[in-house]
Coordinates of C-alpha atoms in Angstrom, one line a residue:
M168 CA -93.2 -12.0 -80.4
G169 CA -91.2 -15.2 -80.3
I170 CA -87.8 -13.5 -80.9
Q171 CA -88.6 -10.8 -78.4
N172 CA -89.4 -13.4 -75.8
L173 CA -86.3 -15.4 -76.6
T174 CA -84.1 -12.2 -76.3
W175 CA -85.7 -11.4 -73.0
Q176 CA -85.0 -15.0 -71.7
V177 CA -81.4 -15.0 -72.9
T178 CA -80.9 -11.5 -71.3
K179 CA -82.3 -12.6 -67.9
K180 CA -80.1 -15.7 -67.9
A181 CA -77.0 -13.8 -68.9
F182 CA -77.6 -11.2 -66.2
T183 CA -78.3 -13.8 -63.5
G184 CA -75.2 -15.8 -64.6
S185 CA -73.1 -12.6 -64.4
I186 CA -74.3 -11.7 -60.9
I187 CA -73.6 -15.3 -59.7
G188 CA -70.2 -15.2 -61.4
L189 CA -69.3 -11.9 -59.8
T190 CA -70.4 -13.1 -56.4
I191 CA -68.3 -16.3 -56.6
S192 CA -65.3 -14.3 -57.9
D193 CA -65.6 -11.7 -55.2
R194 CA -66.3 -13.9 -52.2
F195 CA -65.1 -17.4 -52.8
C196 CA -62.5 -18.0 -55.5
S197 CA -61.2 -16.7 -58.8
L198 CA -58.8 -17.5 -61.6
V199 CA -55.8 -15.2 -61.9
P200 CA -53.1 -15.1 -64.6
V201 CA -49.5 -15.2 -63.5
R202 CA -47.5 -12.6 -65.5
G203 CA -43.7 -12.4 -65.6
D204 CA -41.1 -14.6 -64.1
S205 CA -40.8 -13.3 -60.5
M206 CA -42.3 -16.5 -59.2
S207 CA -40.4 -18.9 -61.5
P208 CA -40.0 -21.8 -61.2
T209 CA -43.2 -22.3 -59.2
F210 CA -45.2 -20.4 -61.9
N211 CA -44.3 -19.8 -65.5
P212 CA -41.2 -22.1 -65.3
Q213 CA -40.4 -21.8 -69.1
R214 CA -39.5 -18.1 -69.7
D215 CA -39.7 -18.5 -73.4
S216 CA -43.2 -19.9 -73.3
Y217 CA -46.1 -17.8 -74.6
L218 CA -48.5 -19.5 -72.2
D219 CA -48.9 -17.9 -68.7
D220 CA -49.9 -20.0 -65.8
Y221 CA -53.4 -19.5 -64.4
V222 CA -54.0 -20.1 -60.7
L223 CA -57.0 -20.6 -58.5
V224 CA -57.2 -18.1 -55.7
D225 CA -59.0 -19.1 -52.5
K226 CA -60.7 -16.1 -50.7
F227 CA -62.0 -18.0 -47.6
C228 CA -58.7 -17.3 -45.9
L229 CA -59.6 -13.5 -45.9
K230 CA -62.2 -13.9 -43.2
D231 CA -59.8 -14.3 -40.3
Y232 CA -56.5 -13.5 -42.1
K233 CA -55.5 -17.2 -41.9
F234 CA -52.1 -17.1 -43.6
A235 CA -48.9 -18.9 -42.8
R236 CA -45.3 -18.6 -43.9
G237 CA -44.9 -20.3 -47.2
D238 CA -48.4 -19.4 -48.5
V239 CA -48.5 -17.9 -52.0
V240 CA -50.8 -14.9 -52.0
V241 CA -52.3 -12.4 -54.4
F242 CA -52.2 -8.8 -53.0
S243 CA -52.7 -5.2 -54.1
S244 CA -49.6 -3.1 -54.5
P245 CA -49.1 -0.8 -51.5
T246 CA -48.1 2.0 -54.0
H247 CA -50.6 1.4 -56.9
Y248 CA -53.8 -0.1 -55.5
R249 CA -55.0 -1.5 -58.9
D250 CA -51.8 -3.5 -59.5
R251 CA -51.9 -7.0 -58.2
Y252 CA -48.8 -9.2 -57.3
I253 CA -48.4 -12.9 -56.6
K254 CA -45.7 -13.6 -54.0
R255 CA -44.8 -16.0 -51.2
I256 CA -45.1 -15.1 -47.6
V257 CA -41.7 -15.4 -45.9
G258 CA -42.4 -13.5 -42.7
M259 CA -45.4 -13.1 -40.4
P260 CA -46.2 -10.4 -37.8
G261 CA -43.6 -10.2 -35.1
E262 CA -41.0 -12.2 -37.0
W263 CA -37.5 -11.0 -37.8
I264 CA -36.5 -10.9 -41.5
S265 CA -33.0 -10.4 -42.9
S266 CA -33.1 -8.1 -45.9
T267 CA -30.3 -7.0 -48.1
E268 CA -29.6 -4.0 -45.9
D269 CA -30.7 -4.8 -42.4
V270 CA -32.7 -7.1 -40.1
I271 CA -36.3 -6.0 -39.9
R272 CA -39.1 -6.9 -37.6
V273 CA -42.4 -7.5 -39.4
P274 CA -45.0 -5.2 -37.7
E275 CA -48.3 -6.5 -36.4
G276 CA -50.9 -6.6 -39.1
H277 CA -48.3 -7.0 -41.8
C278 CA -46.4 -9.7 -43.6
W279 CA -43.2 -9.9 -45.6
V280 CA -43.5 -11.3 -49.2
E281 CA -40.9 -12.2 -51.7
G282 CA -40.9 -13.7 -55.2
D283 CA -39.3 -17.2 -55.7
N284 CA -37.0 -15.6 -58.4
K285 CA -35.4 -12.9 -56.3
A286 CA -33.4 -11.5 -59.2
S287 CA -36.6 -10.5 -61.0
S288 CA -39.1 -9.7 -58.3
L289 CA -40.7 -6.5 -57.0
D290 CA -41.6 -7.4 -53.4
S291 CA -41.2 -6.5 -49.8
R292 CA -37.5 -5.9 -50.4
T293 CA -38.6 -3.0 -52.5
F294 CA -41.7 -1.6 -50.7
G295 CA -41.4 -3.1 -47.2
P296 CA -43.9 -5.2 -45.2
I297 CA -47.4 -5.3 -46.7
P298 CA -50.6 -4.8 -44.6
L299 CA -52.6 -8.1 -44.3
G300 CA -55.6 -6.0 -45.5
L301 CA -54.1 -5.8 -49.0
I302 CA -54.1 -9.5 -49.5
R303 CA -56.8 -10.6 -51.9
G304 CA -56.5 -14.4 -51.6
R305 CA -54.2 -17.4 -51.3
V306 CA -53.2 -19.4 -54.4
T307 CA -54.2 -23.0 -54.0
R308 CA -53.7 -24.6 -57.5
V309 CA -52.3 -24.1 -60.9
V310 CA -55.2 -24.8 -63.3
W311 CA -53.7 -23.8 -66.7
P312 CA -52.0 -25.1 -68.8
P313 CA -53.4 -28.6 -68.2
Q314 CA -49.9 -30.3 -68.1
R315 CA -49.0 -28.0 -65.1
L316 CA -52.2 -28.8 -63.1
S317 CA -51.0 -29.1 -59.5
K318 CA -51.7 -28.1 -55.9
I319 CA -49.7 -25.3 -54.3
G320 CA -48.7 -25.4 -50.7
G321 CA -49.9 -27.7 -47.9

């Protein structure tokens, strides 16, 4: 009877903790690994390192789409919804952006994003302006590795 009761108690606590963790991750903030070197040197500055940076993503900004030029954001790919990218906003709705081929006006409800390492980045230069609705959050801090702990942006 004692082991069955202990198992039930552990299961309840694990389930409750999972629900709370999912709610926090979905509504407030989450930790996201930064893969590749498209945002180097801001993230993953040492290309030969086996440690990826992990960043804290704030989701409070999603309520009113409160973004500004210079913010680093996580967004879903416009072509493959499950793929996530981390890029910097370089153009807001109504602004003019000079791309490699032409000058483009960012449409309302969209933004223009580019990686800090333009030579190795899949961004708006490839798939055009992204809808603000695809943004999943704003990167606020590097939290891993510990020696790179720092605030991002203003």
